[in-house]
Every structure is written in C-alpha cells, then in structure tokens.
C-alpha cells in the first residue's frame, strides 16, 4: 500500500479540523439560542477545551513539513488554491500560544453571557469588568500577529476577516463616504418630509411574524432540510454549511425589523448552502471573506429585499399573515423600507444611515486595538461620533449605544468594516446584473428570483475561496471593488 502524498495527509488533518469546527459551531449556536443561564460556565470550559484541541490540530509539527513537501508535488490549480488557504490558517494558528487561545475563549464566553443582561440593564460599569480582559487578550493576539506579519495590530486582526485588506484602504474608502454621506442623508430626509406614509397599526403576534418569515425564506430558496430559524438576543447566521442556523428577534409592535433581519440572514445562509460540497471540509471551500459574506446578506436585504420590485412581490404574503391595511400595500411598504431616519441601533438602521454606524465602530475599535484609547473611553467617543455623524444623542444610553452589539464581547475586533464593504460589493454585483439583464426588476416583481440566485451561484457561491477577494470580484464584475457603484445606487434609490 502506497504512502499518502503530503497533500493527502494535509487533507486528512484539515478534514478532522473541520469536524471539530462543526461541533464548535453547533455548541455556539446552542449557547446563543437554547442553553439555560446556569449552563454557561460549563459550556465555556467545554468550548475552550475544543478551541485548544482545534489549535493543537493546526499546530501539529507534522503540518509544517507536509506543507513544505506539498509545494513540490504535482497539484491541480484547485489543489494549489487549497494549499494556499491551508498555509494561511496554519501560519495564523502557529503565531498564537494555546494558553492565549484558551484564555480568549473563556473570557469571551464570560463577557458575552453577562452582556445579555447588562445590555438590558444599561450596565456599562458591570460590562467593563469583563470587557477589560477581552481587550487585553485581543491586544496580545494583535501584537503577536502584527510582529510576525509586519503590519499594525489592527490590520493583523482585520486580516482574519478581510484577508489582504489594510486599514489604509478602509481609511480611504470610508473617508470618501464621510465626505458625501451627511449631505445625502440631509437631502433625502428633506425630500421624504414631503412624502407622507401610513404607519403600520396594531399588534403583530410573534407566531404570525414567524410564519411570514418562513414563507419569505422559502421564496428566497432557503433549504429547510439543511437549516432552521430560531430566536436570539442578537440576530446571526451560524451552524455549518450542511446545517445552517439563522436567528432573528421579534417585537410585537414592529414586524419590519424581524422580517428584514430574516431576509438578511437568509442571504448569509444561501451563501453557505451554495458553497461547493466537495470542498467544504477544506479552507478553500469556505466563504472568501466576511466582506464577501456580508455582500450576500446585503444583496438579499438591501439590493433585493428593499427594492420596490421585491416588496411588491411579498406584499400579498405580508397581508396574508399580518392582516390587510393601507400601511401594508406594496407602495407603502416600499416607502417604509426606504424611509431615512437616523437612530440608535445599527441592525435597525436604514440603508443610508447604516454606513455611519459602521464607520463609528471601525474608528473606535481601531483606536482601541492600537492602544490610542482604553475601554473606559468608549462611551464618550461613541456619544461624540453619534452626534457628529447622525445627530443622535446617546449620552448615558449604553443599552442603545456602545452595549448594543455582540461583536466586541468575544473580541471580534476588525469585523465591522466588512458590513460596509459588503454593501459596496453588493451594489457592484447588482449593477452588473442590471447591465446584463435589463428587465431584472420586472422579473423580480413577477417572482422570477432565479436570475439573481443563478448569478450569485455562478460568480460567488461556487467559487468559495478558490481566488483572493480582489480576484473574485474582478472575475464576477470585471473590476476590483469600486465604491462609486454604492454611491450611485443610493442616489438612484433615494433621490430618483
């Protein structure tokens, strides 16, 4: 019996790692949706143990020699891409000691679990007690990675979510947005002040909202044999590609946010469900970056979900599950979902104000990881930037201010830019779709969503991580990321 090649040995190790990651993903989903409060300490210890096991798999000394030998083997283009992604994961893991990995898992679990009640109680002081440790450990991680990679601490963390992207790129892109966004928001609000709308009336029972959400998920092609919908404090898409778990949250006085949240998370889920099944067990078979992942959720939510064509398609479903009333007509739903109004909450923000929320968080977390500010400085900076960017007063309102997001509780610093990058990629995709399919909106209104899904499957989902982010976008649209398409999309939707 012949010995396996170095590449085959690597495939075996990374397949084992993927199975551990499967368990980790399900444990995390359960922790956010089903686990009773008293289970958190034991769950955190179990998760930390699993994180250490996955870290040990990636830092096995045999992998270094196998990676080196595999470079000399006769590999296909797909295998070469796979080897590249294996090496990227291996390099990152080998820069971090197991003790740090375990400490981060435990600290993140403590902070996130306590945050659920601290957020509700507006308890910034209580949150800070756990958060300081998360910040310290994240800075330690950032320092180790930055020293080895020759970059800034924040760039080292962002590289986990956006490979190849640097904060200098984000500063330039966001700097341009900050130049035109305030004026556009003011211009649109002045225009919309002359356009009265009917506000939805009544209480909307959670079960009816859930049934509406499930119907829209089915319309969007979600595979219910490979996933499910649940409730959590903070909406998310979790699980694994073969078993995708999405969540939302409901308010009986407002169905709009839960519905659009479901559409958003379904975009994430369709990406996972559309990844090539023969590569899922390897890093090359995963989503390319979180910016690309967010481009799928925002293709569904912003480009498709808030379009007049799609809202006219689902208006009968809304009326069927929530009852007929003038506010739920197709035209009025379009007005409601395009209404611009600066507010406190990022996940509830309209399409135009959303980038300001992201830019604010990016600027704060970057300064925090670079050591320019401390955790105690966050509320004052938050208040200052919310007032400057959106004219919203958050002083003393931690629950709807700096405690609203889950990301920082477990040290996910470097993620926030992915949201607006995703919105920009999505605008670029749909510009190309409309160029290639001039009657796109008419087809959407008629219920023919396959034209959108087929384009995404061909150009994004099926490609997984075979290409770098820039190369993927160039292949799909003919050019690298071009934020001008995002600006043009907003002008067309809100001022036309």
Tab-separated table of C-alpha atoms in Angstrom:
chain	number	residue	atom	x	y	z
A	1	UNK	CA	0.000	0.000	0.000
A	2	UNK	CA	1.489	3.318	-1.077
A	3	UNK	CA	2.057	6.136	1.363
A	4	UNK	CA	-0.285	9.137	1.060
A	5	UNK	CA	1.166	12.253	-0.519
A	6	UNK	CA	1.922	15.262	1.649
A	7	UNK	CA	-1.156	16.992	0.229
A	8	UNK	CA	-3.356	13.981	1.025
A	9	UNK	CA	-2.040	13.980	4.595
A	10	UNK	CA	-2.903	17.664	4.883
A	11	UNK	CA	-6.413	16.976	3.573
A	12	UNK	CA	-6.864	14.352	6.299
A	13	UNK	CA	-5.751	16.797	9.029
A	14	UNK	CA	-7.922	19.657	7.780
A	15	UNK	CA	-10.919	17.339	7.400
A	16	UNK	CA	-10.510	16.382	11.065
A	17	UNK	CA	-10.286	20.084	11.933
A	18	UNK	CA	-13.499	20.787	10.001
A	19	UNK	CA	-15.345	18.179	12.055
A	20	UNK	CA	-14.173	19.836	15.255
A	21	UNK	CA	-15.305	23.194	13.837
A	22	UNK	CA	-18.702	21.652	13.085
A	23	UNK	CA	-19.122	20.774	16.752
A	24	UNK	CA	-17.871	24.191	17.842
A	25	UNK	CA	-20.380	25.953	15.581
A	26	UNK	CA	-23.288	23.937	16.944
A	27	UNK	CA	-22.200	24.478	20.528
A	28	UNK	CA	-22.055	28.230	19.879
A	29	UNK	CA	-25.500	28.236	18.260
A	30	UNK	CA	-26.973	26.376	21.226
A	31	UNK	CA	-25.299	28.768	23.652
A	32	UNK	CA	-26.985	31.727	21.942
A	33	UNK	CA	-30.426	30.183	21.475
A	34	UNK	CA	-31.233	27.256	23.771
A	35	UNK	CA	-28.785	26.987	26.671
A	36	UNK	CA	-30.175	27.852	30.138
A	37	UNK	CA	-28.222	30.535	32.051
A	38	UNK	CA	-26.687	28.148	34.567
A	39	UNK	CA	-25.077	26.149	31.802
A	40	UNK	CA	-22.725	28.931	30.750
A	41	UNK	CA	-19.685	28.175	32.923
A	42	UNK	CA	-19.559	24.512	31.944
A	43	UNK	CA	-20.225	25.388	28.306
A	44	UNK	CA	-17.440	27.978	28.312
A	45	UNK	CA	-14.990	25.418	29.697
A	46	UNK	CA	-16.050	22.841	27.092
A	47	UNK	CA	-15.773	25.369	24.273
A	48	UNK	CA	-12.336	26.461	25.455
A	49	UNK	CA	-11.213	22.820	25.543
A	50	UNK	CA	-12.463	22.361	21.985
A	51	UNK	CA	-10.689	25.551	20.857
A	52	UNK	CA	-7.435	24.232	22.316
A	53	UNK	CA	-7.960	20.909	20.520
A	54	UNK	CA	-8.500	22.687	17.190
A	55	UNK	CA	-5.435	24.839	17.842
A	56	UNK	CA	-3.381	21.716	18.577
A	57	UNK	CA	-4.514	20.180	15.295
A	58	UNK	CA	-3.301	23.237	13.380
A	59	UNK	CA	-0.013	23.489	15.257
A	60	UNK	CA	0.941	19.812	14.894
A	61	UNK	CA	4.648	19.925	13.907
A	62	UNK	CA	3.987	17.415	11.126
A	63	UNK	CA	1.957	20.009	9.218
A	64	UNK	CA	4.974	22.265	8.666
A	65	UNK	CA	6.891	19.522	6.890
A	66	UNK	CA	3.813	18.415	4.928
A	67	UNK	CA	3.126	21.962	3.736
A	68	UNK	CA	6.701	22.262	2.542
A	69	UNK	CA	6.637	18.905	0.719
A	70	UNK	CA	3.231	19.559	-0.818
A	71	UNK	CA	4.620	22.655	-2.546
A	72	UNK	CA	6.843	20.343	-4.601
A	73	UNK	CA	4.067	17.927	-5.568
A	74	UNK	CA	2.177	17.871	-8.861
A	75	UNK	CA	-1.076	19.568	-7.824
A	76	UNK	CA	-4.054	20.857	-9.800
A	77	UNK	CA	-4.965	24.545	-9.768
A	78	UNK	CA	-7.718	23.799	-7.252
A	79	UNK	CA	-5.290	21.904	-5.026
A	80	UNK	CA	-2.803	24.788	-5.265
A	81	UNK	CA	-5.520	27.174	-4.095
A	82	UNK	CA	-6.384	24.725	-1.326
A	83	UNK	CA	-2.753	24.557	-0.225
A	84	UNK	CA	-2.594	28.366	-0.122
A	85	UNK	CA	-5.591	28.540	2.210
A	86	UNK	CA	-4.261	25.728	4.398
A	87	UNK	CA	-0.984	27.589	4.810
A	88	UNK	CA	-2.807	30.814	5.719
A	89	UNK	CA	-4.715	29.095	8.543
A	90	UNK	CA	-1.618	27.213	9.693
A	91	UNK	CA	0.504	30.376	9.835
A	92	UNK	CA	-2.024	32.270	11.932
A	93	UNK	CA	-2.514	29.436	14.418
A	94	UNK	CA	1.210	28.920	14.901
A	95	UNK	CA	1.671	32.526	15.938
A	96	UNK	CA	-0.681	32.143	18.914
A	97	UNK	CA	0.068	30.052	22.025
A	98	UNK	CA	-2.548	27.575	23.216
A	99	UNK	CA	-2.757	29.361	26.570
A	100	UNK	CA	-3.902	32.545	24.811
A	101	UNK	CA	-6.461	30.664	22.696
A	102	UNK	CA	-7.948	29.089	25.828
A	103	UNK	CA	-7.942	32.355	27.780
A	104	UNK	CA	-9.720	34.171	24.940
A	105	UNK	CA	-12.407	31.514	24.691
A	106	UNK	CA	-13.119	31.658	28.423
A	107	UNK	CA	-13.032	35.450	28.656
A	108	UNK	CA	-15.237	35.843	25.577
A	109	UNK	CA	-17.825	33.393	26.889
A	110	UNK	CA	-17.979	35.180	30.262
A	111	UNK	CA	-18.255	38.609	28.708
A	112	UNK	CA	-20.874	37.636	26.100
A	113	UNK	CA	-23.072	35.799	28.584
A	114	UNK	CA	-23.037	38.648	31.115
A	115	UNK	CA	-23.587	41.193	28.321
A	116	UNK	CA	-27.043	39.747	27.596
A	117	UNK	CA	-28.396	41.012	30.918
A	118	UNK	CA	-26.026	44.007	31.270
A	119	UNK	CA	-27.219	45.411	27.964
A	120	UNK	CA	-30.839	45.246	29.096
A	121	UNK	CA	-29.915	46.860	32.435
A	122	UNK	CA	-27.881	49.660	30.791
A	123	UNK	CA	-24.973	48.478	32.965
A	124	UNK	CA	-21.792	49.753	31.326
A	125	UNK	CA	-19.809	49.604	34.584
A	126	UNK	CA	-20.661	45.934	35.051
A	127	UNK	CA	-19.837	45.145	31.432
A	128	UNK	CA	-16.472	46.866	31.733
A	129	UNK	CA	-15.310	44.401	34.398
A	130	UNK	CA	-15.316	41.516	31.902
A	131	UNK	CA	-14.594	43.594	28.824
A	132	UNK	CA	-11.211	44.823	30.039
A	133	UNK	CA	-9.876	41.262	29.961
A	134	UNK	CA	-11.245	40.696	26.446
A	135	UNK	CA	-9.487	43.868	25.265
A	136	UNK	CA	-6.203	42.901	26.922
A	137	UNK	CA	-6.220	39.432	25.356
A	138	UNK	CA	-7.172	40.796	21.934
A	139	UNK	CA	-4.313	43.281	22.111
A	140	UNK	CA	-1.981	40.433	22.979
A	141	UNK	CA	-3.202	38.483	19.953
A	142	UNK	CA	-2.876	41.557	17.739
A	143	UNK	CA	0.669	42.233	18.921
A	144	UNK	CA	1.845	38.675	18.240
A	145	UNK	CA	0.304	38.634	14.776
A	146	UNK	CA	1.473	42.133	13.867
A	147	UNK	CA	5.094	41.455	14.824
A	148	UNK	CA	5.190	38.375	12.604
A	149	UNK	CA	3.267	39.877	9.693
A	150	UNK	CA	4.932	43.284	9.714
A	151	UNK	CA	1.726	45.282	9.974
A	152	UNK	CA	-0.235	47.293	12.518
A	153	UNK	CA	-2.059	45.486	15.337
A	154	UNK	CA	-5.478	46.367	13.945
A	155	UNK	CA	-4.543	45.233	10.432
A	156	UNK	CA	-3.403	41.905	11.893
A	157	UNK	CA	-6.856	41.379	13.432
A	158	UNK	CA	-8.751	42.590	10.375
A	159	UNK	CA	-6.796	40.128	8.226
A	160	UNK	CA	-8.745	37.320	9.926
A	161	UNK	CA	-11.961	38.664	8.374
A	162	UNK	CA	-10.697	40.530	5.300
A	163	UNK	CA	-7.510	38.848	4.002
A	164	UNK	CA	-5.313	41.344	2.204
A	165	UNK	CA	-7.296	44.426	3.253
A	166	UNK	CA	-5.440	47.117	5.206
A	167	UNK	CA	-6.726	49.927	7.382
A	168	UNK	CA	-5.140	52.401	4.946
A	169	UNK	CA	-7.597	51.076	2.329
A	170	UNK	CA	-10.504	51.345	4.767
A	171	UNK	CA	-9.472	54.865	5.800
A	172	UNK	CA	-9.513	55.946	2.158
A	173	UNK	CA	-12.843	54.268	1.337
A	174	UNK	CA	-14.602	55.422	4.496
A	175	UNK	CA	-13.037	58.867	4.220
A	176	UNK	CA	-14.710	59.306	0.847
A	177	UNK	CA	-18.061	58.116	2.221
A	178	UNK	CA	-17.836	60.622	5.081
A	179	UNK	CA	-17.477	63.383	2.505
A	180	UNK	CA	-20.793	62.734	0.749
A	181	UNK	CA	-22.934	60.769	3.220
A	182	UNK	CA	-24.085	63.579	5.608
A	183	UNK	CA	-25.238	65.765	2.726
A	184	UNK	CA	-27.057	62.878	1.060
A	185	UNK	CA	-28.838	61.963	4.304
A	186	UNK	CA	-29.990	65.569	4.766
A	187	UNK	CA	-31.099	65.858	1.137
A	188	UNK	CA	-33.118	62.638	1.279
A	189	UNK	CA	-34.732	63.491	4.618
A	190	UNK	CA	-35.839	66.865	3.224
A	191	UNK	CA	-37.332	65.131	0.182
A	192	UNK	CA	-39.101	62.464	2.241
A	193	UNK	CA	-40.583	65.034	4.643
A	194	UNK	CA	-42.982	65.897	1.787
A	195	UNK	CA	-43.917	62.246	1.201
A	196	UNK	CA	-46.390	61.086	3.889
A	197	UNK	CA	-46.669	57.392	4.750
A	198	UNK	CA	-49.139	55.153	6.539
A	199	UNK	CA	-47.616	53.653	9.684
A	200	UNK	CA	-48.479	50.013	10.423
A	201	UNK	CA	-51.258	49.759	13.008
A	202	UNK	CA	-51.775	47.089	15.595
A	203	UNK	CA	-50.018	44.356	17.451
A	204	UNK	CA	-48.315	41.744	15.278
A	205	UNK	CA	-48.223	38.381	17.093
A	206	UNK	CA	-44.828	36.702	17.124
A	207	UNK	CA	-46.158	33.450	15.645
A	208	UNK	CA	-47.646	35.320	12.687
A	209	UNK	CA	-44.359	37.122	12.138
A	210	UNK	CA	-42.537	33.797	12.305
A	211	UNK	CA	-44.828	32.240	9.701
A	212	UNK	CA	-44.336	35.259	7.429
A	213	UNK	CA	-40.573	34.956	7.839
A	214	UNK	CA	-40.642	31.258	6.983
A	215	UNK	CA	-42.707	31.955	3.869
A	216	UNK	CA	-40.261	34.610	2.688
A	217	UNK	CA	-37.312	32.305	3.415
A	218	UNK	CA	-38.946	29.680	1.212
A	219	UNK	CA	-39.439	32.269	-1.540
A	220	UNK	CA	-35.720	33.103	-1.233
A	221	UNK	CA	-34.744	29.475	-1.750
A	222	UNK	CA	-33.657	28.550	1.777
A	223	UNK	CA	-33.227	24.781	2.105
A	224	UNK	CA	-35.187	23.796	5.231
A	225	UNK	CA	-33.782	20.266	5.047
A	226	UNK	CA	-30.392	21.850	5.711
A	227	UNK	CA	-31.193	24.610	8.180
A	228	UNK	CA	-33.665	26.287	10.542
A	229	UNK	CA	-34.867	29.588	12.023
A	230	UNK	CA	-34.725	30.419	15.747
A	231	UNK	CA	-34.683	33.392	18.142
A	232	UNK	CA	-31.673	35.012	19.828
A	233	UNK	CA	-30.753	38.269	21.569
A	234	UNK	CA	-28.707	39.334	18.541
A	235	UNK	CA	-29.640	38.022	15.056
A	236	UNK	CA	-26.980	35.869	13.405
A	237	UNK	CA	-26.272	33.099	10.920
A	238	UNK	CA	-24.434	30.153	12.461
A	239	UNK	CA	-24.062	26.421	12.220
A	240	UNK	CA	-22.262	24.904	9.243
A	241	UNK	CA	-22.919	24.802	5.508
A	242	UNK	CA	-24.655	21.439	5.766
A	243	UNK	CA	-26.828	22.616	8.685
A	244	UNK	CA	-27.279	26.403	8.679
A	245	UNK	CA	-28.868	28.014	11.742
A	246	UNK	CA	-30.223	31.552	11.405
A	247	UNK	CA	-31.884	33.636	14.105
A	248	UNK	CA	-33.929	36.781	14.434
A	249	UNK	CA	-35.667	38.686	17.242
A	250	UNK	CA	-39.281	39.834	17.366
A	251	UNK	CA	-41.228	42.817	18.653
A	252	UNK	CA	-44.999	42.657	18.585
A	253	UNK	CA	-45.261	46.392	17.906
A	254	UNK	CA	-42.892	46.288	14.896
A	255	UNK	CA	-42.688	43.458	12.358
A	256	UNK	CA	-40.446	45.337	9.934
A	257	UNK	CA	-37.110	44.703	11.630
A	258	UNK	CA	-37.612	40.989	12.192
A	259	UNK	CA	-38.727	40.471	8.588
A	260	UNK	CA	-35.772	42.306	7.087
A	261	UNK	CA	-33.452	40.631	9.600
A	262	UNK	CA	-34.641	37.243	8.366
A	263	UNK	CA	-34.046	38.288	4.755
A	264	UNK	CA	-30.539	39.460	5.713
A	265	UNK	CA	-29.625	36.233	7.494
A	266	UNK	CA	-31.131	34.167	4.674
A	267	UNK	CA	-28.586	35.805	2.365
A	268	UNK	CA	-25.797	34.517	4.604
A	269	UNK	CA	-27.460	31.105	4.694
A	270	UNK	CA	-27.864	30.808	0.924
A	271	UNK	CA	-24.143	31.529	0.528
A	272	UNK	CA	-23.312	28.710	2.926
A	273	UNK	CA	-25.816	26.363	1.292
A	274	UNK	CA	-24.414	27.235	-2.145
A	275	UNK	CA	-20.755	26.509	-1.368
A	276	UNK	CA	-19.273	23.550	-3.307
A	277	UNK	CA	-19.987	20.401	-1.324
A	278	UNK	CA	-16.847	18.595	-2.444
A	279	UNK	CA	-14.626	21.249	-0.833
A	280	UNK	CA	-16.484	22.112	2.383
A	281	UNK	CA	-14.088	20.123	4.572
A	282	UNK	CA	-11.160	22.292	3.447
A	283	UNK	CA	-10.407	26.000	3.955
A	284	UNK	CA	-10.608	26.586	0.187
A	285	UNK	CA	-14.256	25.508	0.284
A	286	UNK	CA	-15.321	28.186	2.760
A	287	UNK	CA	-16.568	31.741	2.306
A	288	UNK	CA	-13.864	34.017	0.867
A	289	UNK	CA	-14.066	36.776	3.477
A	290	UNK	CA	-16.591	38.341	5.821
A	291	UNK	CA	-16.940	41.272	3.409
A	292	UNK	CA	-17.984	38.803	0.715
A	293	UNK	CA	-20.253	37.069	3.234
A	294	UNK	CA	-21.889	40.378	4.120
A	295	UNK	CA	-22.228	41.125	0.419
A	296	UNK	CA	-24.549	38.126	0.214
A	297	UNK	CA	-26.715	39.151	3.165
A	298	UNK	CA	-26.856	42.709	1.829
A	299	UNK	CA	-27.581	41.533	-1.700
A	300	UNK	CA	-30.640	39.881	-0.184
A	301	UNK	CA	-31.603	42.617	2.273
A	302	UNK	CA	-30.650	45.902	0.631
A	303	UNK	CA	-30.395	45.264	-3.092
A	304	UNK	CA	-33.227	42.741	-3.354
A	305	UNK	CA	-35.275	42.914	-0.135
A	306	UNK	CA	-35.836	46.679	-0.023
A	307	UNK	CA	-36.370	47.066	-3.766
A	308	UNK	CA	-39.850	48.117	-4.964
A	309	UNK	CA	-39.945	45.009	-7.168
A	310	UNK	CA	-39.394	42.561	-4.320
A	311	UNK	CA	-41.677	44.389	-1.896
A	312	UNK	CA	-44.478	44.277	-4.461
A	313	UNK	CA	-43.849	40.523	-4.710
A	314	UNK	CA	-44.118	39.864	-0.967
A	315	UNK	CA	-46.856	42.413	-0.140
A	316	UNK	CA	-49.585	39.753	-0.551
A	317	UNK	CA	-47.718	37.497	1.895
A	318	UNK	CA	-47.435	40.342	4.413
A	319	UNK	CA	-51.172	40.947	4.162
A	320	UNK	CA	-51.922	37.229	4.404
A	321	UNK	CA	-50.050	36.748	7.674
A	322	UNK	CA	-50.405	40.166	9.321
A	323	UNK	CA	-53.779	41.327	8.038
A	324	UNK	CA	-54.784	43.782	5.329
A	325	UNK	CA	-54.359	47.505	5.988
A	326	UNK	CA	-53.233	50.539	3.924
A	327	UNK	CA	-49.799	50.546	5.551
A	328	UNK	CA	-49.075	47.084	4.147
A	329	UNK	CA	-49.686	47.891	0.493
A	330	UNK	CA	-46.736	47.382	-1.853
A	331	UNK	CA	-46.259	51.118	-2.416
A	332	UNK	CA	-46.409	51.949	1.281
A	333	UNK	CA	-44.052	49.079	2.231
A	334	UNK	CA	-41.588	50.472	-0.299
A	335	UNK	CA	-41.834	53.867	1.343
A	336	UNK	CA	-41.460	52.410	4.834
A	337	UNK	CA	-38.394	50.366	3.931
A	338	UNK	CA	-36.713	53.310	2.209
A	339	UNK	CA	-37.518	55.859	4.928
A	340	UNK	CA	-34.365	57.552	6.207
A	341	UNK	CA	-34.298	58.397	9.879
A	342	UNK	CA	-31.084	58.446	11.967
A	343	UNK	CA	-31.483	56.254	15.026
A	344	UNK	CA	-29.658	54.476	17.821
A	345	UNK	CA	-29.463	50.871	16.619
A	346	UNK	CA	-27.161	49.639	13.853
A	347	UNK	CA	-29.117	46.498	12.931
A	348	UNK	CA	-32.318	48.567	12.678
A	349	UNK	CA	-30.702	51.357	10.662
A	350	UNK	CA	-31.928	52.336	7.219
A	351	UNK	CA	-29.684	51.718	4.239
A	352	UNK	CA	-28.444	55.304	4.089
A	353	UNK	CA	-27.549	55.723	7.775
A	354	UNK	CA	-26.036	52.259	8.168
A	355	UNK	CA	-22.534	53.173	6.901
A	356	UNK	CA	-22.242	55.879	9.567
A	357	UNK	CA	-22.834	53.257	12.273
A	358	UNK	CA	-20.098	51.074	10.780
A	359	UNK	CA	-17.583	53.891	10.375
A	360	UNK	CA	-18.093	54.929	14.011
A	361	UNK	CA	-17.383	51.397	15.269
A	362	UNK	CA	-14.395	50.984	12.960
A	363	UNK	CA	-12.791	54.183	14.202
A	364	UNK	CA	-13.323	53.246	17.867
A	365	UNK	CA	-12.159	49.630	17.653
A	366	UNK	CA	-9.120	50.572	15.596
A	367	UNK	CA	-8.059	53.173	18.182
A	368	UNK	CA	-8.724	50.648	20.969
A	369	UNK	CA	-6.567	47.910	19.430
A	370	UNK	CA	-3.800	50.365	18.540
A	371	UNK	CA	-3.646	51.463	22.199
A	372	UNK	CA	-4.727	55.025	21.440
A	373	UNK	CA	-7.711	54.762	23.791
A	374	UNK	CA	-8.786	52.470	26.641
A	375	UNK	CA	-12.047	50.629	27.156
A	376	UNK	CA	-13.188	53.299	29.623
A	377	UNK	CA	-13.010	55.915	26.826
A	378	UNK	CA	-15.522	54.207	24.555
A	379	UNK	CA	-18.807	55.798	25.804
A	380	UNK	CA	-17.572	59.372	25.432
A	381	UNK	CA	-16.190	58.676	21.959
A	382	UNK	CA	-19.393	56.905	20.998
A	383	UNK	CA	-21.500	59.865	22.116
A	384	UNK	CA	-19.285	62.309	20.250
A	385	UNK	CA	-19.334	60.373	16.963
A	386	UNK	CA	-23.058	59.540	17.049
A	387	UNK	CA	-23.791	63.236	17.456
A	388	UNK	CA	-21.345	64.234	14.712
A	389	UNK	CA	-22.307	61.581	12.147
A	390	UNK	CA	-26.035	61.121	12.765
A	391	UNK	CA	-27.139	63.900	15.100
A	392	UNK	CA	-28.233	61.355	17.726
A	393	UNK	CA	-27.733	61.895	21.464
A	394	UNK	CA	-26.627	58.682	23.229
A	395	UNK	CA	-25.302	60.170	26.476
A	396	UNK	CA	-25.973	57.732	29.321
A	397	UNK	CA	-27.869	55.411	26.967
A	398	UNK	CA	-25.419	52.496	26.897
A	399	UNK	CA	-28.107	49.941	26.043
A	400	UNK	CA	-28.805	51.659	22.739
A	401	UNK	CA	-25.236	52.895	22.428
A	402	UNK	CA	-21.958	51.096	22.952
A	403	UNK	CA	-23.561	47.994	24.527
A	404	UNK	CA	-25.842	47.198	21.575
A	405	UNK	CA	-23.554	44.895	19.543
A	406	UNK	CA	-22.312	41.424	20.371
A	407	UNK	CA	-19.065	41.650	18.374
A	408	UNK	CA	-16.748	43.177	20.952
A	409	UNK	CA	-17.914	40.864	23.752
A	410	UNK	CA	-15.838	37.956	22.410
A	411	UNK	CA	-13.029	40.024	20.907
A	412	UNK	CA	-14.207	40.145	17.278
A	413	UNK	CA	-12.257	43.344	16.636
A	414	UNK	CA	-11.680	44.021	12.934
A	415	UNK	CA	-15.056	42.701	11.756
A	416	UNK	CA	-17.110	45.883	11.445
A	417	UNK	CA	-15.619	47.183	8.143
A	418	UNK	CA	-16.969	44.007	6.494
A	419	UNK	CA	-20.533	45.343	6.679
A	420	UNK	CA	-19.998	48.410	4.517
A	421	UNK	CA	-17.537	46.621	2.258
A	422	UNK	CA	-20.307	44.055	1.782
A	423	UNK	CA	-22.824	46.761	0.882
A	424	UNK	CA	-20.386	48.105	-1.699
A	425	UNK	CA	-19.730	44.700	-3.246
A	426	UNK	CA	-23.498	44.045	-3.391
A	427	UNK	CA	-24.149	47.326	-5.214
A	428	UNK	CA	-21.432	46.404	-7.702
A	429	UNK	CA	-22.952	42.939	-8.297
A	430	UNK	CA	-26.413	44.339	-8.978
A	431	UNK	CA	-25.046	46.999	-11.312
A	432	UNK	CA	-23.620	44.177	-13.420
A	433	UNK	CA	-26.832	42.116	-13.133
A	434	UNK	CA	-28.919	45.047	-14.375
A	435	UNK	CA	-26.490	45.665	-17.215
A	436	UNK	CA	-26.677	42.020	-18.295
A	437	UNK	CA	-30.421	41.662	-17.581
A	438	UNK	CA	-32.139	44.988	-18.361
A	439	UNK	CA	-35.559	43.657	-17.243
A	440	UNK	CA	-34.213	42.428	-13.879
A	441	UNK	CA	-36.692	44.374	-11.764
A	442	UNK	CA	-39.682	43.270	-13.822
A	443	UNK	CA	-38.582	39.649	-13.457
A	444	UNK	CA	-38.176	40.040	-9.688
A	445	UNK	CA	-41.644	41.588	-9.382
A	446	UNK	CA	-43.031	38.629	-11.330
A	447	UNK	CA	-41.444	36.189	-8.894
A	448	UNK	CA	-38.504	35.121	-11.079
A	449	UNK	CA	-35.731	35.324	-8.488
A	450	UNK	CA	-33.655	32.617	-10.171
A	451	UNK	CA	-31.904	35.247	-12.271
A	452	UNK	CA	-30.402	36.706	-9.064
A	453	UNK	CA	-29.650	33.383	-7.389
A	454	UNK	CA	-28.092	31.889	-10.533
A	455	UNK	CA	-25.749	34.881	-10.915
A	456	UNK	CA	-24.640	34.656	-7.281
A	457	UNK	CA	-24.224	30.874	-7.517
A	458	UNK	CA	-22.086	31.120	-10.629
A	459	UNK	CA	-19.898	34.065	-9.640
A	460	UNK	CA	-19.699	33.923	-5.820
A	461	UNK	CA	-21.080	30.826	-4.091
A	462	UNK	CA	-19.484	28.184	-6.321
A	463	UNK	CA	-16.100	29.934	-6.175
A	464	UNK	CA	-15.727	29.672	-2.381
A	465	UNK	CA	-12.072	30.623	-1.646
A	466	UNK	CA	-10.525	29.456	-4.896
A	467	UNK	CA	-9.493	33.066	-5.552
A	468	UNK	CA	-8.394	36.005	-3.440
A	469	UNK	CA	-11.079	38.588	-2.691
A	470	UNK	CA	-9.900	41.100	-5.277
A	471	UNK	CA	-9.580	38.413	-7.963
A	472	UNK	CA	-13.037	37.015	-7.124
A	473	UNK	CA	-14.684	40.430	-7.504
A	474	UNK	CA	-12.776	41.127	-10.736
A	475	UNK	CA	-13.927	37.823	-12.222
A	476	UNK	CA	-17.534	38.489	-11.170
A	477	UNK	CA	-17.873	42.148	-12.174
A	478	UNK	CA	-14.952	42.974	-14.446
A	479	UNK	CA	-13.190	45.240	-11.950
A	480	UNK	CA	-11.984	45.496	-8.369
A	481	UNK	CA	-14.118	46.991	-5.629
A	482	UNK	CA	-15.418	50.349	-6.844
A	483	UNK	CA	-17.301	52.290	-4.123
A	484	UNK	CA	-18.752	54.604	-6.788
A	485	UNK	CA	-21.397	51.971	-7.540
A	486	UNK	CA	-22.616	52.116	-3.943
A	487	UNK	CA	-22.886	55.914	-4.063
A	488	UNK	CA	-24.718	55.751	-7.385
A	489	UNK	CA	-27.115	53.091	-6.062
A	490	UNK	CA	-28.066	55.238	-3.061
A	491	UNK	CA	-28.613	58.308	-5.208
A	492	UNK	CA	-30.775	56.371	-7.655
A	493	UNK	CA	-32.910	54.680	-4.991
A	494	UNK	CA	-33.438	57.695	-2.720
A	495	UNK	CA	-33.378	60.724	-4.986
A	496	UNK	CA	-34.772	59.465	-8.299
